Structure formats: structure tokens, C-alpha cells
Coordinates of C-alpha atoms and ligand atoms in Angstrom, one line a residue:
M526 CA -13.3 14.7 25.1
S527 CA -15.9 12.4 23.4
T528 CA -18.5 10.8 25.6
R529 CA -19.8 8.5 22.8
L530 CA -19.8 4.8 23.5
P531 CA -17.2 2.7 21.8
S532 CA -18.7 1.1 18.6
Y533 CA -18.3 -2.4 19.9
L534 CA -20.8 -1.7 22.7
N535 CA -23.4 -0.9 20.0
A536 CA -24.8 -4.4 19.4
A537 CA -27.8 -3.1 17.3
D538 CA -26.1 -3.7 13.9
P539 CA -25.0 -7.3 13.3
G540 CA -23.2 -6.1 10.2
P541 CA -20.8 -8.2 8.1
W542 CA -20.3 -10.9 10.7
A543 CA -24.0 -11.9 10.2
M544 CA -23.1 -12.3 6.5
F545 CA -20.2 -14.5 7.3
L546 CA -22.4 -16.7 9.6
Q547 CA -25.0 -17.0 6.8
Q548 CA -22.2 -18.2 4.4
L549 CA -21.2 -20.8 7.0
D550 CA -24.8 -22.0 7.3
R551 CA -24.8 -22.6 3.5
V552 CA -21.7 -24.7 3.6
E553 CA -22.4 -26.8 6.6
P554 CA -24.7 -29.4 4.9
H555 CA -21.7 -30.2 2.5
L556 CA -19.1 -30.9 5.2
G557 CA -20.1 -34.5 6.2
E558 CA -18.5 -35.7 9.4
L559 CA -16.5 -32.5 9.8
A560 CA -19.8 -30.5 10.3
R561 CA -19.6 -31.3 14.0
W562 CA -16.7 -28.8 14.2
T563 CA -18.4 -26.0 12.3
D564 CA -19.2 -24.1 15.5
T565 CA -15.5 -23.5 15.8
L566 CA -15.8 -21.1 12.9
R567 CA -18.9 -19.4 14.3
R568 CA -16.8 -17.8 17.1
P569 CA -13.4 -16.2 16.7
K570 CA -10.7 -17.9 18.6
R571 CA -9.3 -14.6 20.1
T572 CA -10.5 -11.1 20.0
M573 CA -8.5 -8.1 21.2
V574 CA -10.0 -4.6 21.6
V575 CA -7.4 -1.9 22.5
D576 CA -7.6 1.7 23.3
V577 CA -5.2 3.7 21.1
P578 CA -4.6 7.1 22.7
V579 CA -2.8 9.5 20.4
R580 CA -1.2 12.9 21.1
M581 CA -2.5 15.1 18.3
D582 CA -0.4 17.9 16.7
D583 CA -2.5 20.5 18.6
G584 CA -1.7 18.9 22.0
R585 CA -5.1 17.2 22.5
I586 CA -5.2 13.5 23.3
E587 CA -7.6 11.6 21.2
H588 CA -8.7 8.0 21.7
F589 CA -9.1 5.5 18.8
E590 CA -10.6 2.0 18.9
G591 CA -8.2 -0.7 17.8
F592 CA -9.0 -4.3 17.0
R593 CA -7.2 -7.5 16.2
V594 CA -9.2 -10.7 15.7
Q595 CA -7.6 -14.1 15.3
H596 CA -10.5 -16.0 13.9
N597 CA -8.8 -19.4 13.6
L598 CA -5.3 -20.7 14.1
S599 CA -5.8 -24.4 13.4
R600 CA -3.6 -24.4 10.2
G601 CA -0.9 -22.0 11.3
P602 CA -0.2 -18.5 12.5
G603 CA -2.9 -15.8 12.1
K604 CA -2.6 -13.8 8.8
G605 CA -4.6 -10.9 7.5
G606 CA -4.5 -7.2 6.9
L607 CA -4.9 -4.1 9.0
R608 CA -7.6 -1.6 8.0
Y609 CA -7.7 2.1 8.9
H610 CA -11.2 3.4 8.1
P611 CA -13.8 5.5 10.0
A612 CA -16.4 2.7 9.7
V613 CA -14.2 -0.1 11.2
N614 CA -16.0 -1.9 14.1
L615 CA -15.8 -5.2 15.8
S616 CA -18.4 -6.9 13.6
E617 CA -16.5 -5.9 10.5
V618 CA -13.1 -7.0 11.8
M619 CA -14.6 -10.3 12.9
A620 CA -16.1 -10.9 9.5
L621 CA -12.9 -9.9 7.7
S622 CA -10.9 -12.3 9.9
G623 CA -13.3 -15.1 9.1
W624 CA -12.9 -14.5 5.4
M625 CA -9.1 -14.6 5.9
T626 CA -9.4 -18.1 7.5
I627 CA -11.4 -19.2 4.4
K628 CA -9.2 -17.4 1.9
N629 CA -5.9 -18.8 3.3
A630 CA -7.2 -22.3 3.4
A631 CA -8.8 -22.0 0.0
V632 CA -5.4 -21.4 -1.7
N633 CA -3.7 -23.8 0.8
L634 CA -1.4 -21.3 2.6
P635 CA -0.2 -22.6 5.9
Y636 CA -2.0 -19.9 7.9
G637 CA -5.0 -19.3 10.1
G638 CA -7.1 -16.2 9.6
A639 CA -6.9 -12.8 11.3
K640 CA -7.6 -9.2 10.7
G641 CA -7.0 -5.9 12.4
G642 CA -8.5 -2.4 12.3
V643 CA -8.5 1.0 13.7
R644 CA -11.6 3.2 13.6
V645 CA -10.0 6.3 12.1
D646 CA -10.0 8.3 8.9
P647 CA -6.3 8.3 8.0
A648 CA -6.9 11.3 5.6
Q649 CA -7.7 13.5 8.6
L650 CA -4.4 12.7 10.4
S651 CA -1.0 14.3 9.8
R652 CA 1.9 12.0 9.0
G653 CA 3.1 12.4 12.6
E654 CA -0.3 11.5 14.1
L655 CA -0.6 8.5 11.8
E656 CA 2.9 7.3 12.9
R657 CA 2.1 7.7 16.6
L658 CA -1.2 5.9 16.1
T659 CA 0.4 3.0 14.3
R660 CA 3.2 2.7 16.8
R661 CA 0.9 2.7 19.8
Y662 CA -1.5 0.2 18.2
T663 CA 1.4 -2.1 17.3
S664 CA 2.8 -1.9 20.8
E665 CA -0.7 -2.8 22.3
L666 CA -0.7 -5.8 20.0
S667 CA 2.8 -6.9 20.6
S668 CA 1.9 -9.9 22.8
I669 CA -0.2 -11.5 20.1
I670 CA 1.6 -10.7 16.8
G671 CA 4.9 -12.2 15.5
A672 CA 6.2 -14.0 12.5
E673 CA 5.0 -17.3 14.0
R674 CA 1.9 -16.0 15.8
D675 CA 0.0 -13.5 13.7
I676 CA 1.2 -11.5 10.7
P677 CA -0.5 -8.3 9.7
A678 CA -0.3 -6.7 6.2
P679 CA -1.8 -3.7 4.4
D680 CA -5.6 -3.4 3.8
V681 CA -7.9 -0.4 3.1
G682 CA -6.2 2.8 4.5
T683 CA -2.8 1.3 5.3
N684 CA 0.3 0.9 3.1
E685 CA 4.0 0.1 3.1
Q686 CA 4.9 3.0 5.3
V687 CA 2.5 1.8 8.0
M688 CA 4.1 -1.7 7.8
A689 CA 7.6 -0.1 8.1
W690 CA 6.5 1.7 11.4
M691 CA 5.1 -1.6 12.6
V692 CA 8.3 -3.5 12.0
D693 CA 10.3 -0.8 13.7
T694 CA 8.0 -0.6 16.7
Y695 CA 8.0 -4.4 17.1
A696 CA 11.8 -4.5 16.8
I697 CA 12.3 -1.8 19.4
N698 CA 10.0 -3.5 21.9
H699 CA 11.6 -6.9 21.3
G700 CA 15.2 -5.8 21.1
S701 CA 15.7 -7.6 17.7
I702 CA 14.4 -7.2 14.3
E703 CA 11.9 -9.7 12.9
T704 CA 11.0 -8.7 9.4
G705 CA 8.4 -11.5 9.0
V706 CA 6.2 -9.9 11.7
V707 CA 4.3 -8.1 8.9
T708 CA 4.1 -8.4 5.1
G709 CA 3.5 -5.8 2.5
K710 CA 6.7 -4.0 3.6
P711 CA 8.7 -1.6 1.4
I712 CA 11.2 -3.5 -0.8
S713 CA 14.1 -1.9 1.1
M714 CA 12.9 -3.4 4.3
G715 CA 12.5 -7.0 3.2
G716 CA 9.3 -6.5 1.2
S717 CA 8.6 -8.7 -1.8
L718 CA 8.7 -7.7 -5.5
G719 CA 5.2 -8.0 -6.9
R720 CA 3.4 -7.6 -3.6
R721 CA 1.9 -4.2 -4.3
D722 CA -0.1 -5.3 -7.4
A723 CA -0.6 -8.9 -6.3
T724 CA -4.3 -8.6 -5.3
G725 CA -5.3 -6.9 -8.5
R726 CA -3.1 -9.3 -10.6
G727 CA -4.7 -12.2 -8.8
C728 CA -8.2 -10.9 -9.7
F729 CA -7.2 -11.0 -13.3
V730 CA -5.8 -14.6 -13.0
V731 CA -8.9 -16.1 -11.6
A732 CA -11.1 -14.1 -14.0
R733 CA -9.1 -15.3 -16.9
E734 CA -9.5 -18.9 -15.7
A735 CA -13.3 -18.4 -15.3
M736 CA -13.7 -16.8 -18.6
R737 CA -11.9 -19.7 -20.3
R738 CA -14.5 -22.1 -18.9
L739 CA -17.4 -19.8 -19.6
G740 CA -16.4 -19.4 -23.3
M741 CA -15.5 -15.7 -22.9
Q742 CA -12.5 -13.9 -24.4
V743 CA -10.3 -11.6 -22.3
A744 CA -9.3 -9.6 -25.4
G745 CA -11.9 -7.0 -26.3
S746 CA -14.1 -7.8 -23.2
R747 CA -15.7 -4.9 -21.4
V748 CA -14.7 -4.4 -17.8
T749 CA -16.0 -2.1 -15.1
V750 CA -14.0 -1.5 -11.9
Q751 CA -15.3 0.0 -8.7
G752 CA -12.5 1.4 -6.5
F753 CA -9.2 2.8 -7.8
G754 CA -7.1 2.0 -4.7
N755 CA -4.4 -0.6 -4.5
V756 CA -6.7 -3.5 -5.7
G757 CA -8.8 -1.7 -8.3
N758 CA -6.1 0.2 -10.0
A759 CA -3.8 -2.9 -10.4
A760 CA -6.8 -5.0 -11.6
A761 CA -7.7 -2.3 -14.2
R762 CA -4.1 -2.1 -15.4
V763 CA -3.7 -5.8 -15.8
F764 CA -7.0 -6.3 -17.6
H765 CA -6.1 -3.3 -19.9
D766 CA -2.6 -4.8 -20.6
E767 CA -4.2 -8.1 -21.5
G768 CA -6.4 -6.5 -24.1
A769 CA -9.6 -5.9 -22.2
R770 CA -11.5 -2.6 -22.5
V771 CA -12.0 -0.9 -19.1
V772 CA -15.2 1.0 -19.9
A773 CA -15.9 2.4 -16.4
I774 CA -14.0 3.2 -13.2
Q775 CA -15.7 4.4 -10.1
D776 CA -14.0 5.8 -7.0
V777 CA -15.2 8.0 -4.1
H778 CA -14.3 10.9 -6.3
G779 CA -16.7 10.0 -9.1
T780 CA -17.6 7.6 -11.9
L781 CA -15.7 7.8 -15.2
V782 CA -16.9 6.1 -18.3
N783 CA -15.6 5.7 -21.8
E784 CA -17.1 3.2 -24.2
A785 CA -13.9 3.1 -26.2
G786 CA -11.9 2.2 -23.0
I787 CA -10.2 4.1 -20.3
D788 CA -6.4 3.8 -20.1
P789 CA -5.8 3.2 -16.3
H790 CA -2.1 3.9 -16.7
A791 CA -3.0 7.4 -18.1
L792 CA -5.5 7.9 -15.2
L793 CA -2.9 7.1 -12.6
R794 CA -0.3 9.4 -14.3
H795 CA -2.9 12.1 -14.4
L796 CA -3.8 11.8 -10.7
R797 CA -0.2 11.2 -9.3
E798 CA 2.2 13.0 -11.6
G799 CA 0.0 15.5 -13.3
G800 CA -1.6 16.6 -10.0
G801 CA -4.9 16.4 -11.8
G802 CA -8.3 15.7 -10.4
W803 CA -10.8 12.9 -11.1
A804 CA -13.2 15.3 -12.8
D805 CA -10.7 16.8 -15.3
F806 CA -9.3 13.5 -16.6
P807 CA -9.4 14.0 -20.4
G808 CA -9.8 10.3 -21.2
A809 CA -13.4 9.8 -19.9
T810 CA -16.7 11.4 -19.0
L811 CA -17.9 11.8 -15.5
V812 CA -21.4 10.4 -14.8
L813 CA -23.6 10.0 -11.7
A814 CA -22.5 7.3 -9.3
D815 CA -25.7 5.2 -9.5
Q816 CA -25.2 4.7 -13.2
F817 CA -22.1 2.6 -12.6
W818 CA -24.2 -0.5 -11.8
S819 CA -26.2 -0.5 -15.1
I820 CA -23.3 0.0 -17.5
P821 CA -23.3 -3.0 -19.8
C822 CA -20.1 -5.1 -19.4
D823 CA -18.7 -8.6 -19.5
V824 CA -16.8 -8.4 -16.2
M825 CA -17.5 -6.2 -13.2
V826 CA -14.8 -5.9 -10.5
P827 CA -16.1 -4.4 -7.2
A828 CA -12.8 -3.5 -5.5
A829 CA -13.8 -1.0 -2.9
L830 CA -15.6 -1.9 0.3
E831 CA -18.2 -4.5 1.5
G832 CA -22.0 -4.3 1.0
Q833 CA -21.9 -2.6 -2.5
I834 CA -24.0 -5.1 -4.5
T835 CA -27.4 -5.3 -2.7
L836 CA -31.1 -5.8 -3.4
A837 CA -31.2 -2.1 -4.2
N838 CA -29.0 -2.3 -7.3
V839 CA -28.5 -5.9 -8.3
S840 CA -31.3 -6.0 -10.9
N841 CA -29.5 -3.3 -12.8
I842 CA -26.3 -5.3 -13.2
R843 CA -25.7 -6.7 -16.6
A844 CA -22.3 -8.3 -16.2
R845 CA -21.7 -11.9 -17.0
L846 CA -18.9 -12.3 -14.4
I847 CA -18.4 -10.5 -11.1
V848 CA -14.8 -10.6 -9.7
E849 CA -14.9 -9.6 -6.0
G850 CA -11.7 -7.6 -5.5
A851 CA -13.0 -6.2 -2.3
N852 CA -13.9 -8.3 0.7
G853 CA -17.7 -8.9 1.1
P854 CA -18.9 -6.6 -1.7
T855 CA -22.0 -8.7 -2.5
T856 CA -24.8 -9.5 0.1
P857 CA -26.0 -13.2 0.1
E858 CA -29.5 -12.1 -1.1
A859 CA -28.0 -10.1 -4.0
E860 CA -25.8 -13.0 -4.9
D861 CA -28.8 -15.3 -5.3
I862 CA -30.3 -12.9 -7.7
L863 CA -27.1 -12.6 -9.7
H864 CA -27.0 -16.3 -10.1
A865 CA -30.6 -16.3 -11.2
Q866 CA -29.7 -13.6 -13.8
G867 CA -27.1 -16.0 -15.2
C868 CA -24.1 -14.1 -13.7
T869 CA -21.2 -16.0 -12.3
V870 CA -19.7 -14.6 -9.1
L871 CA -16.0 -15.1 -8.3
P872 CA -16.0 -14.8 -4.5
D873 CA -13.7 -12.6 -2.6
V874 CA -12.2 -15.5 -0.7
L875 CA -10.7 -16.7 -4.0
A876 CA -10.7 -13.7 -6.3
N877 CA -8.7 -11.4 -4.0
A878 CA -6.4 -14.2 -2.6
G879 CA -3.5 -13.0 -4.7
G880 CA -2.5 -10.4 -2.1
V881 CA -2.1 -12.8 0.8
T882 CA -0.5 -15.3 -1.5
V883 CA 2.4 -12.9 -2.3
S884 CA 2.4 -12.0 1.4
Y885 CA 3.1 -15.7 2.0
F886 CA 5.9 -15.5 -0.6
E887 CA 7.3 -12.5 1.3
W888 CA 7.2 -14.3 4.6
V889 CA 9.0 -17.3 3.1
Q890 CA 11.7 -15.0 1.6
N891 CA 12.1 -13.3 5.0
A892 CA 12.5 -16.7 6.8
T893 CA 15.1 -17.8 4.3
S894 CA 16.7 -14.4 3.6
F895 CA 16.8 -15.4 -0.1
F896 CA 14.9 -13.2 -2.5
W897 CA 13.1 -14.1 -5.7
T898 CA 12.7 -12.3 -9.0
E899 CA 9.5 -10.6 -10.0
Q900 CA 9.1 -13.0 -12.8
D901 CA 9.3 -15.9 -10.4
I902 CA 6.7 -14.3 -8.2
H903 CA 4.3 -13.7 -11.0
A904 CA 4.7 -17.3 -12.2
K905 CA 4.2 -18.8 -8.8
L906 CA 1.2 -16.6 -8.1
D907 CA -0.4 -17.6 -11.4
R908 CA 0.2 -21.3 -10.6
V909 CA -1.2 -21.2 -7.0
L910 CA -4.4 -19.3 -8.1
S911 CA -5.0 -21.3 -11.3
E912 CA -4.7 -24.6 -9.4
A913 CA -7.0 -23.4 -6.6
F914 CA -9.5 -22.1 -9.2
D915 CA -9.4 -25.4 -11.1
S916 CA -10.2 -27.6 -8.0
I917 CA -12.9 -25.2 -6.8
W918 CA -14.5 -25.1 -10.2
R919 CA -14.7 -28.9 -10.3
I920 CA -16.3 -29.0 -6.8
A921 CA -18.9 -26.5 -8.0
Q922 CA -19.7 -28.6 -11.0
D923 CA -19.7 -31.9 -9.1
K924 CA -21.9 -30.7 -6.2
R925 CA -23.9 -28.2 -8.3
V926 CA -23.2 -25.3 -5.9
N927 CA -22.0 -21.8 -6.7
L928 CA -18.3 -20.9 -6.6
R929 CA -18.6 -19.3 -3.1
T930 CA -20.0 -22.4 -1.5
A931 CA -17.4 -24.5 -3.4
T932 CA -14.6 -22.3 -2.1
F933 CA -16.1 -22.6 1.5
I934 CA -16.3 -26.4 1.1
T935 CA -12.6 -26.6 0.2
A936 CA -11.5 -24.2 2.9
C937 CA -13.7 -25.4 5.7
S938 CA -12.8 -29.0 5.0
R939 CA -9.1 -28.1 5.4
V940 CA -9.6 -26.0 8.5
L941 CA -11.9 -28.4 10.2
E942 CA -9.8 -31.5 9.4
A943 CA -6.8 -29.8 11.1
R944 CA -9.1 -28.8 14.0
A945 CA -10.4 -32.4 14.4
L946 CA -6.8 -33.8 14.2
R947 CA -5.5 -31.3 16.8
G948 CA -8.4 -32.1 19.1
L949 CA -9.5 -30.2 22.2
Y950 CA -7.2 -29.2 25.0
P951 CA -7.4 -30.4 27.7
Ligands
LIG1185 N1 -5.6 -7.3 3.2 C1 -5.5 -8.3 2.2 C2 -6.7 -9.2 2.2 O1 -7.7 -8.9 2.6 C3 -4.1 -9.0 2.3 C4 -3.9 -9.7 3.6 C5 -2.4 -10.2 3.8 O2 -1.6 -10.1 2.9 O3 -2.2 -10.8 4.8 O4 -6.6 -10.3 1.7

């Protein structure tokens, strides 16, 4: 049995939550009268830390730390993903939940912000262990989640299968099935067409809109992508299909480059169907990880984890546009330097909002039991994100602020207006 302290008792590392607080400090001067409510966003509304004991295949009982943070519920039920990763801790889940509040309000979805996580490396667990962990975690959370309370979805390390176990566990505990309790479900269980690729597709939509305003062409542009998971691989495919040249893809397995362009469909086929490895992909050359940052490109899509673009590598970056597919990939200090270098940053809270937008479509389809076509979903996603981008772009121009601050102004104004109208109880 481990005698190490739970990660949330280690207060030494302020982590990503400190970054979120810094972003709030930057927006506060722009909020006028509503600024008196900003402290609401500096503390999560509800934080749940649960012990998740799991019977392992060898008979041992292992304890995992589980979290769910409902950062703000002023505009509707909590909404945000569930992450399985060995680095998950309370600071990270708090920050991710805060970013969900901002993201959902920025694209005007009728949700508050929430996020969950379990400190576990899912690759080290058998399928049975993963199922038991998911079911126990869901059960521990069952008093605070629900289609009208708080709706989890996939994030790093979780997928449609994890969502299916969550629906089933919640249904057994409640004696009736409520498909809208999570989104990102398999299609056969009430999932939505277009959800799987929605985050990556959304990255492309906002990038296309930004490129139009910056006088850049999508066709022939050079794109680099960090992360080849759900977000990175979809973003790479859509950019490629729209005529861009994906010149580098980096994942934990290595960094692939090809100046003539990597075909992400071929890479996926090679990895999934061909059973090939990252290093023996014939369509690109493997280079050292650090080189990724200095590859000349028009668009860089960091779609892995937070804290990737830092003071240590920012001066090597030569992209004109950064599209944050991941949550929190750029530190505030590095972002200032990017702007000084003439690089535009499309912030996570806008750039990766496509996933939760199609989650919202899924939730609406579940509530009405009427399902839409994929074409319909693509068109609606495109409209929601293009309109959000347009109004945020205008705010950035009018107030002479960067796009992150403009997105925070839009979102915080919506959240705090609802907060002020609801008032305090009692
Ligand atoms: N995990 C995704 C995000 O960070 C999607 C959340 C959702 O669909 O609720 O935006």
C-alpha cells in the first residue's frame, strides 16, 4: 500500500490554476460594473475529491484520486470532460473547469463550466480495471452529475467506451436510463454524429476565419500539429483535406516531418490498420522532439497538453498563427512574447470549443430523441464557431486587446451578468 500523500495535499505547485487566475486579472479592468462579481470566478463553486478504490486483476486493491470541479453554474448545468492522466491533480482540474466556464459562455452554450479527472495512467490498466475504475468513480459522483446538473464528456485518456460505462452505471444507480448524463457517447447509445472529430474540425473553422482576416490562404499553408490524439489527428485531417500542407506532426512517440506534407489519413491507417509504429512511417522523417518548435510554418496547432509553449521555446517559434487545440498549452508570459513576435494566438477557450459545441448538440438530440444528419451538425458547428469568432475578433479590434482577453471579456460578461441577475442566496 502506498503511503504517499494525495496530490491535493501538496500545495507547493500552484500549477495551471495560477495561470487561470492570471488570465482573470487581465480581463477584470474591461468588465465595467460587472467587475465587482469577478471574485466569483476566482473560486470554484463546488469541488469534489473522491477516493476511487479498484480491485486490480492480481487481487490487490489500489486507490486512485478522483476529482470533479463545478467551477460555475450561473448559466446552466456544469459541462466539461473527464481526464484520465497520471499528472491529474486538483489545481489542473480546477483550471480546466474554469476554462470550461469561459469556453461555454464564449460560444453561448447554456452551460456552466465543470471538469473531472482521475490521477491514473489508463495505459497501465487492463480493460477490466479501467471499467471498474470508471464505474466506481461515476458512482461516487452520482449525487452531483445528471443531464440537468453536470454533464461529463471525453477528454485526454477517456473515450466513447468510458462514456458508455458511465451511462450504464448511472442508469443502474438511478433505476432509469438518462442518456443526456454524459456526451461523447457511442452512436449506438445516443451519441451524435460528428462528435468524435468536432474539436479538431472546430480548430480548423476558427483558424480559417482568422486566416481570412489576416490575409492568409488555407490552401498551400504550412501547418504543424503537436499531439495526434482525438484533437490533433482530426485537426490534421481537416487541414489536409482543405488543401493545407501538414509539414510536422509530433506525438509522445516522436516528431515526424516532411516538407512536402504528411498525409494524416495515411499515418492513421499505418498506425491503426497496418499495425505500424511511429518510427517506421514511410511518409515522413523522424527528428528530435525539440526541433518541432523551430519548424517554419504558417499555422501551429498545439493539441496535446497544457504548458507546452513556454519561455524556454517561444523564441524559436516562427508560426504566424497558433491554434490552441489543447487546453492551456501557452503560458501567459510566452503568449506576450508571441504577440511581440507578430504571431496571433487563437486561444483554447475559442479554438477548441468545437468539441463541447457538438456535445451540446448531442445533449439537445438526447432531450428531444430526434437525431440530426452529419451534414446538419457540420453546418451548425461552422455557424456557431464562425459567429463567435466574428464577435470576438471585433472586440479585440475595438478594445485593442488580444483574442484571449477578448474571448474572456465576452464570456465573463455573460457569466457575471447571469450571476448579478440571479443574486445571492439568502
Ligand atoms: N473535453 C473537451 C473540452 O475540453 C470537451 C468537453 C465536453 O464536450 O463537454 O472542451
